Amino acid sequence: MVSSRIPQLREELRGRGSFGARAAGDAIRLAANEWPEPTPMGRYVTAEDMERVLLNRYPGPGPATELRTILAQRYGVAPDQLVFGNGSGDTLLGLFLLFGGHGRTTLVFTPTFPIHMRLATIAGGAVARENVGLPYEVTTERALAAVQRTGAHIVLFCTPNNPTGTVIDDDVILTVAERYPETLVLVDEAYGEIAGRTLLPALPDHPNLVLSKTFSKVYAAAGLRMGVLVFHPALAEPVRAAQLPTSVSVVTYAVATRLARDEESVRARIAEIRSERERVFAGLREVGGVAPFPSEANFILFRISGDPVAAYERFLDEGILLREMSAWGCPGCLRVSIGTPEENDRFLAVAARILAPTPA
Ligand SMILES: Cc1ncc(COP(=O)(O)O)c(C=O)c1O
């Protein structure tokens, strides 16, 4: 018999639900902001490529060299300014462990991506929330006052923000970075390419800025797990020295390198996401009782007039998996990821049928 006396998680980590989206069976998956079409690995990696990936050696710097060169050129930085990890979950946890942790505070502007808060907590740090609410408008005054109030060591801006799809003005972020040079200003740009925005040009003048990027969105490779942090040279060096050198696999580097070469597909995906998003947005606006929030990402948050949990279940009954957003601090809201044109048609048809209020 297993004793009831078992090791316990730290108190602040107990009793939390797991984060992942619900198993969806055959449902159309519009819950995790992924690229909706399949990305078979064989499209990118040939048998010949595989012969060159040597599994007997630790990764070392070699397998990352070409990826580093391609991305550094694309981002307009030196190769050494990049730090890789297994998706942003991994790179951000590493960042919180190095700059957050015990006795330190991370400030976030809610509603935002809950994983950020969870990672900061796992790393042992405190989380301070500035509740911006909906519509999500982070102003300079509000951001500066929140940093002052919380004495944050890390300030996290997510732009475009998940789940609202809103971008935060560069000025807001850069003013905070300038006013608080000893605070790490972390900008999650997971959806930045879709919005056509990045703070990369501001990096040379702001050593406390760090930008987080991922292969999970416009590179269509959420399953690969490749995340990238872009640092100012002054921070990149100590971070690389403190980090474990071998966390990313040679397999991941090999596949990510091939994906990174294919910039043409990235451009095509961005164009498709933007046009489909506008179509879904317009379609949702036509449904009575539904109020979508304008988005610059590959998802749309929308408020409905009825019960969002019941609506979520009805969508699932119709074979469509969405996100119900109450737990993220968006009462009455659902979030839909932009799918293929056919999936979006199906979503809009079901939305029109089940969300419009029935006439009295
Ligand atoms: C804001 C934001 N950052 C990061 C991620 C996850 O990125 P990764 O797959 O690289 O862990 C997501 C995924 O939905 C996200 O919304």
PDB file of C-alpha atoms and ligand atoms in Angstrom, residues 19 32-34 86-92 112-113 115-116 158-162 188-191 212-217 221-222 225-228 299 328 335, ligand 1:
ATOM      1  CA  PHE A  19      -2.638  23.594 -18.297  1.00  0.00           C
ATOM      2  CA  ALA A  32      -3.937  26.453 -28.877  1.00  0.00           C
ATOM      3  CA  ASN A  33      -3.063  29.046 -31.551  1.00  0.00           C
ATOM      4  CA  GLU A  34      -1.118  26.553 -33.650  1.00  0.00           C
ATOM      5  CA  ASN A  86      12.970  23.705 -25.950  1.00  0.00           C
ATOM      6  CA  GLY A  87      10.158  26.108 -26.762  1.00  0.00           C
ATOM      7  CA  SER A  88       9.436  29.344 -24.929  1.00  0.00           C
ATOM      8  CA  GLY A  89       8.271  27.344 -21.932  1.00  0.00           C
ATOM      9  CA  ASP A  90      11.860  26.248 -21.474  1.00  0.00           C
ATOM     10  CA  THR A  91      13.626  29.489 -22.401  1.00  0.00           C
ATOM     11  CA  LEU A  92      11.331  31.547 -20.171  1.00  0.00           C
ATOM     12  CA  THR A 112      -2.426  37.514 -20.194  1.00  0.00           C
ATOM     13  CA  PHE A 113      -0.853  34.115 -20.920  1.00  0.00           C
ATOM     14  CA  ILE A 115       1.992  30.111 -18.337  1.00  0.00           C
ATOM     15  CA  HIS A 116       4.161  33.172 -17.706  1.00  0.00           C
ATOM     16  CA  CYS A 158       3.239  40.116 -24.123  1.00  0.00           C
ATOM     17  CA  THR A 159       2.695  41.764 -27.509  1.00  0.00           C
ATOM     18  CA  PRO A 160       0.500  40.885 -29.278  1.00  0.00           C
ATOM     19  CA  ASN A 161      -1.016  39.776 -26.012  1.00  0.00           C
ATOM     20  CA  ASN A 162      -2.555  36.345 -25.581  1.00  0.00           C
ATOM     21  CA  ASP A 188       7.082  37.870 -25.431  1.00  0.00           C
ATOM     22  CA  GLU A 189       6.900  38.269 -29.219  1.00  0.00           C
ATOM     23  CA  ALA A 190       5.477  34.780 -29.897  1.00  0.00           C
ATOM     24  CA  TYR A 191       2.944  36.397 -32.284  1.00  0.00           C
ATOM     25  CA  SER A 212      11.258  35.897 -26.654  1.00  0.00           C
ATOM     26  CA  LYS A 213      10.448  34.131 -29.926  1.00  0.00           C
ATOM     27  CA  THR A 214       9.187  30.696 -30.843  1.00  0.00           C
ATOM     28  CA  PHE A 215       8.926  28.240 -33.723  1.00  0.00           C
ATOM     29  CA  SER A 216       5.438  27.252 -32.503  1.00  0.00           C
ATOM     30  CA  LYS A 217       3.433  29.870 -34.417  1.00  0.00           C
ATOM     31  CA  ALA A 221       6.257  23.758 -35.565  1.00  0.00           C
ATOM     32  CA  ALA A 222       4.653  23.744 -32.095  1.00  0.00           C
ATOM     33  CA  ARG A 225       9.780  22.764 -29.246  1.00  0.00           C
ATOM     34  CA  MET A 226      12.186  25.480 -30.288  1.00  0.00           C
ATOM     35  CA  GLY A 227      12.298  28.792 -28.467  1.00  0.00           C
ATOM     36  CA  VAL A 228      14.723  31.659 -28.943  1.00  0.00           C
ATOM     37  CA  PHE A 299      -6.663  34.095 -32.603  1.00  0.00           C
ATOM     38  CA  TRP A 328      -7.837  33.711 -17.622  1.00  0.00           C
ATOM     39  CA  ARG A 335     -11.086  32.403 -27.738  1.00  0.00           C
TER      40      ARG A 335
HETATM   41  C1  LIG B   1       2.264  34.455 -25.540  1.00  0.00           C
HETATM   42  C2  LIG B   1       2.760  33.083 -25.757  1.00  0.00           C
HETATM   43  N1  LIG B   1       4.051  32.810 -25.548  1.00  0.00           N
HETATM   44  C3  LIG B   1       4.529  31.574 -25.743  1.00  0.00           C
HETATM   45  C4  LIG B   1       3.705  30.546 -26.156  1.00  0.00           C
HETATM   46  C5  LIG B   1       4.191  29.143 -26.255  1.00  0.00           C
HETATM   47  O1  LIG B   1       5.276  29.039 -26.985  1.00  0.00           O
HETATM   48  P1  LIG B   1       6.108  27.675 -27.007  1.00  0.00           P
HETATM   49  O2  LIG B   1       5.318  26.710 -27.800  1.00  0.00           O
HETATM   50  O3  LIG B   1       7.346  28.138 -27.676  1.00  0.00           O
HETATM   51  O4  LIG B   1       6.341  27.221 -25.593  1.00  0.00           O
HETATM   52  C6  LIG B   1       2.370  30.792 -26.393  1.00  0.00           C
HETATM   53  C7  LIG B   1       1.517  29.664 -26.848  1.00  0.00           C
HETATM   54  O5  LIG B   1       0.359  29.709 -26.974  1.00  0.00           O
HETATM   55  C8  LIG B   1       1.886  32.081 -26.176  1.00  0.00           C
HETATM   56  O6  LIG B   1       0.604  32.346 -26.356  1.00  0.00           O
END
